[in-house]
Coordinates of C-alpha atoms in Angstrom, one line a residue:
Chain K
X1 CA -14.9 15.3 8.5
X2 CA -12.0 13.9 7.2
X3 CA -12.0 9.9 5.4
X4 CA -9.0 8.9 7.8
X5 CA -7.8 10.8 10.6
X6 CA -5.0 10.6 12.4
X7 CA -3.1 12.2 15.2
X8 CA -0.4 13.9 13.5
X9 CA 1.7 14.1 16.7
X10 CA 4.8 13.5 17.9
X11 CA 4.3 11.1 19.8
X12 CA 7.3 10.1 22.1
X13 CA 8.0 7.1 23.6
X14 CA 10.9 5.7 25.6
X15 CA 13.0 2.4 23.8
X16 CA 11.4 -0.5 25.0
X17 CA 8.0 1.1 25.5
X18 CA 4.4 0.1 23.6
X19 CA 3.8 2.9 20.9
X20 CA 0.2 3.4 20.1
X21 CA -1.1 4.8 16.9
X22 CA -4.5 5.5 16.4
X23 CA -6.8 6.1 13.2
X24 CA -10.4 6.5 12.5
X25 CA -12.2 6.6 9.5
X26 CA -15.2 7.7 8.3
X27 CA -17.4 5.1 5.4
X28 CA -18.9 2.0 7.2
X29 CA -18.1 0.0 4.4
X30 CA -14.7 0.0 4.2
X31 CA -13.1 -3.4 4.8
X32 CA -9.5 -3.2 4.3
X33 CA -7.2 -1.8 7.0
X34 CA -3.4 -1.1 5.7
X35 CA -0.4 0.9 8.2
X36 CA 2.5 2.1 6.0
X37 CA 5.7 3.6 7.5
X38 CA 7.7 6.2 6.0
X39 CA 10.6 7.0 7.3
X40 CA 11.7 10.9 6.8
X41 CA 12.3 11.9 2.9
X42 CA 11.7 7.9 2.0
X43 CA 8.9 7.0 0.5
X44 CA 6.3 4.8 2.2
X45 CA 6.5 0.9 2.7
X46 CA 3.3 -1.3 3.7
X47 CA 3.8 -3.0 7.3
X48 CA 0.3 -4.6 8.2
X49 CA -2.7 -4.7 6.7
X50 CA -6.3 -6.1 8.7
X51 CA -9.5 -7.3 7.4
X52 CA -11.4 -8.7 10.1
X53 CA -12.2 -7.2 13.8
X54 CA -10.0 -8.0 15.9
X55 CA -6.3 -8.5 16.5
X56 CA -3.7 -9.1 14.2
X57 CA 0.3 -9.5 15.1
X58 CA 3.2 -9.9 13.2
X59 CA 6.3 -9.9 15.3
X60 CA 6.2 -6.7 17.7
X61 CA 3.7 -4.9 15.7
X62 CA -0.5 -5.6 16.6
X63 CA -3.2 -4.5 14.2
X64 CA -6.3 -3.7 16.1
X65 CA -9.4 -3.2 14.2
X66 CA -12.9 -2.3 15.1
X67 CA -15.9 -1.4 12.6
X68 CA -18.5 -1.0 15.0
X69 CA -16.2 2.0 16.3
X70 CA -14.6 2.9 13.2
X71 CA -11.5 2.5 14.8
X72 CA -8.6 0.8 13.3
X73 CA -5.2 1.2 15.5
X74 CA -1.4 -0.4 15.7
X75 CA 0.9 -1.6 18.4
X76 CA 4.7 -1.7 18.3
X77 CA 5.8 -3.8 21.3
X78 CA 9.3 -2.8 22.5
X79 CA 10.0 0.1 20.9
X80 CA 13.1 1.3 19.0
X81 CA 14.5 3.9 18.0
X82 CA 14.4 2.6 14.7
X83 CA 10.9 2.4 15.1
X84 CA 10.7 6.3 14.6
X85 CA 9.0 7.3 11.1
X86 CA 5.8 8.6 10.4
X87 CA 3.1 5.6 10.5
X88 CA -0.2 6.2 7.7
X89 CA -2.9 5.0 8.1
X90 CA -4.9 3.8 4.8
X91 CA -8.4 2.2 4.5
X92 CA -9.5 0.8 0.8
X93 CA -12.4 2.0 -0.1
X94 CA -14.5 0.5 -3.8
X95 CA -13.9 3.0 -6.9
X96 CA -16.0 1.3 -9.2
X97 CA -16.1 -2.2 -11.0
X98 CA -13.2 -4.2 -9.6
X99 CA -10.2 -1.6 -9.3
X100 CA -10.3 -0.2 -5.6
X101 CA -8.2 2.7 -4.4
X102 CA -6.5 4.0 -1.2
X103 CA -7.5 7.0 1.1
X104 CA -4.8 7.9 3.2
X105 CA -4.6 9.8 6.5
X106 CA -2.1 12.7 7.0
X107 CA 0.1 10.0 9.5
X108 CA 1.1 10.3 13.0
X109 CA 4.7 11.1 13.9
X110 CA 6.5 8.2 16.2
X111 CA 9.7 9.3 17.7
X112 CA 11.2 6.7 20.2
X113 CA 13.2 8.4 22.5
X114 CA 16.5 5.9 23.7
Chain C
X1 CA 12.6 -7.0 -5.2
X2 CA 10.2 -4.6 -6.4
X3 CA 11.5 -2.1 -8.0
X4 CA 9.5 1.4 -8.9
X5 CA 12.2 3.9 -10.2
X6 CA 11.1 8.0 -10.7
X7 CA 12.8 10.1 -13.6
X8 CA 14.2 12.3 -11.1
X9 CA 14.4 12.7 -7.5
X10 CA 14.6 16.5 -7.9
X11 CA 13.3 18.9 -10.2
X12 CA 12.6 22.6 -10.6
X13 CA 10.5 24.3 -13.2
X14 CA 9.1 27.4 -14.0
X15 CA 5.3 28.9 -14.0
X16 CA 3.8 27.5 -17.6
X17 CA 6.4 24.9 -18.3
X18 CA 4.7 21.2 -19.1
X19 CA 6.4 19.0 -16.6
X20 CA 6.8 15.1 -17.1
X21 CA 7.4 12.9 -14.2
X22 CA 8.1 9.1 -15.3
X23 CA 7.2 5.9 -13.3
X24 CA 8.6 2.5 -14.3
X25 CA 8.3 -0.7 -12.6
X26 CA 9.7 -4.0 -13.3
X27 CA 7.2 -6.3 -11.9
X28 CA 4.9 -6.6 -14.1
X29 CA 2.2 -5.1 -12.1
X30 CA -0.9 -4.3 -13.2
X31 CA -2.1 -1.3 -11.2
X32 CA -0.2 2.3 -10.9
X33 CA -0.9 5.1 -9.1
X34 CA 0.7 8.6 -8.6
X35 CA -0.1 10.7 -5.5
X36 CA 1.4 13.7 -4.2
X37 CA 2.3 14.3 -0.4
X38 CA 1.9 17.9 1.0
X39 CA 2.3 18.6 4.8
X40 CA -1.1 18.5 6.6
X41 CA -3.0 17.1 3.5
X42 CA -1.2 13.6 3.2
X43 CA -0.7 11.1 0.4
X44 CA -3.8 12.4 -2.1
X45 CA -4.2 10.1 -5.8
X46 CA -4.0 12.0 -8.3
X47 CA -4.7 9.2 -11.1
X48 CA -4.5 5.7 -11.3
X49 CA -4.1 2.9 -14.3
X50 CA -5.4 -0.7 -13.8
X51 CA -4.3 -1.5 -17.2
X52 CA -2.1 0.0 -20.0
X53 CA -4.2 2.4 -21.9
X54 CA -6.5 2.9 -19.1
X55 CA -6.9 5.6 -17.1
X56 CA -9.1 6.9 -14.1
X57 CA -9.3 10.3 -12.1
X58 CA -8.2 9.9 -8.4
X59 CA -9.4 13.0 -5.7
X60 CA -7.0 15.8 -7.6
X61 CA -6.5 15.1 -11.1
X62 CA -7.3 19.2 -11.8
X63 CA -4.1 20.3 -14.1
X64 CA -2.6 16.8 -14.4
X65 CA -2.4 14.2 -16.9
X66 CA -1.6 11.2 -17.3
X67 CA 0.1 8.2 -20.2
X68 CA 0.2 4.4 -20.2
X69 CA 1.3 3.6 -23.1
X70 CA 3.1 0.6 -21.7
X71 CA 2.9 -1.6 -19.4
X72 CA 5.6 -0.5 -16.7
X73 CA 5.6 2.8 -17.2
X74 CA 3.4 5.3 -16.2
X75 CA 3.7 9.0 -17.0
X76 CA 2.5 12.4 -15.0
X77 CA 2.0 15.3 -17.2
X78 CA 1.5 18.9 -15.3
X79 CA 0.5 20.7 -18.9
X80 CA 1.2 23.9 -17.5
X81 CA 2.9 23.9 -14.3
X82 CA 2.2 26.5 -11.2
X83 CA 3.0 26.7 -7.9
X84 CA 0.8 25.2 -6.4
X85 CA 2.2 22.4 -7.7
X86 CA 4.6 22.7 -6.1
X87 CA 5.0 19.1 -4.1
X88 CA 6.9 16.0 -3.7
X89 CA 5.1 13.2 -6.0
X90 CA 5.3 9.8 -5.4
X91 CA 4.5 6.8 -7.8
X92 CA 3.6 3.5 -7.1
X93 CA 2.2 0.0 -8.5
X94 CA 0.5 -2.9 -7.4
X95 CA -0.2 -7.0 -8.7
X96 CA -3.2 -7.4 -10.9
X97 CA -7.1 -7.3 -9.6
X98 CA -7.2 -10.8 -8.2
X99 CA -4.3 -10.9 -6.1
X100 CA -3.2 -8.4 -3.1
X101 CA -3.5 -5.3 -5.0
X102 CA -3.2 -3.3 -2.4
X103 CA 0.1 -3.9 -1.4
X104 CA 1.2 -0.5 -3.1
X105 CA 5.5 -0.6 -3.7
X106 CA 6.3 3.2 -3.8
X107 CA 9.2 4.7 -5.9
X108 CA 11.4 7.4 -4.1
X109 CA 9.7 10.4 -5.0
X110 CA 10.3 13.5 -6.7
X111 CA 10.1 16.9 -5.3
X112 CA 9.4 19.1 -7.5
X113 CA 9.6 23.3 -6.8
X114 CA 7.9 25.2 -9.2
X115 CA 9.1 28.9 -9.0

């Protein structure tokens, strides 16, 4: 079983529609939750990050995150077709004494359709 | 801004040849990483630096090496290149250990084709 999985897609919404991106991981104690876009031959850029179950916005994106499921997803409200990139998924997970490192899933492809 | 700069944005080499890749940052960040992205496999961390001199193993550190020497700079060494090395490989940095370290600021990459 892979650390982080994603769907690797496409998935293909209309403009104006919710996208939903999905990601599970696998170590029950992980505690930080990051989504990084990376939009085709750039390099990624962070975009939300959760810690706590729940909900989490920041303008038309929503961080949903729940660690009974192991389930950690995001939202883009109104879609655009600027929205489409490839969206990772990245859960920290401890290295050893105080320096902490990323796993990353393989991302899921969004392309919004206008 | 951040600003994480790569050497070179492309490079081709040939089987055997030691390849450096070079990472600089200018924010005084204390934490650097280098990964390399592959279709189907994702970002995987090849090494990491929380400080200059200092050096740990990520998941695929087999036929790399690494140098931090300096502060902002952080150096990939392929002693002898091959091809499945082949890859685009991305550097990136992050503040120090007791603030949000894990914002990670990502240079453009390099692609590198080793033939």
């Amino acid at each position: 079983q892979k650390e982080v999985e994603q769907n690797s897609g496409p998935l293909s919404v209309p403009e104006g529609a919710i996208a939903s991106l999905n990601c599970t991981y696998s170590d029950r104690v992980s505690q930080s939750f990051f989504w990084y876009r990376q939009y085709s031959g750039k390099s990624p850029e962070l975009i939300m990050s959760i810690y706590s179950n729940g909900d989490k916005e920041d303008g038309r994106f929503t961080a949903q995150l729940n660690k009974a499921s192991q389930y950690v997803s995001l939202l883009i409200r109104d879609s655009q077709p600027s929205d489409s990139a490839t969206y990772l998924c990245a859960v920290r997970q401890r290295y050893g004494g105080a320096t902490n490192k990323l796993i990353f899933g393989t991302g899921t492809l969004l392309a919004v359709q206008p | 801004d951040v600003k994480v700069t790569q050497s070179s944005r492309y490079l081709v080499k040939r089987t055997g040849e030691k390849v450096f890749l070079e990472c600089v940052q200018d924010m005084d960040h204390e934490n650097m990483f280098w990964y390399r992205q592959d279709p189907g496999l994702g970002l995987r961390l090849i090494y990491f630096s929380y400080d200059v001199k200092m050096k740990e193993k990520g998941d695929i550190p087999e036929g790399y090496s690494v140098s931090r020497e300096k502060k902002e700079r952080f150096s990939l060494i392929l002693e002898s290149a091959s091809t499945n090395q082949t890859s685009m490989y991305l550097c990136a940095s992050s503040p120090g250990r007791t603030s949000s370290w894990e914002t990670q600021y990502f240079g453009p990459g390099t692609r590198l084709l080793v033939l």
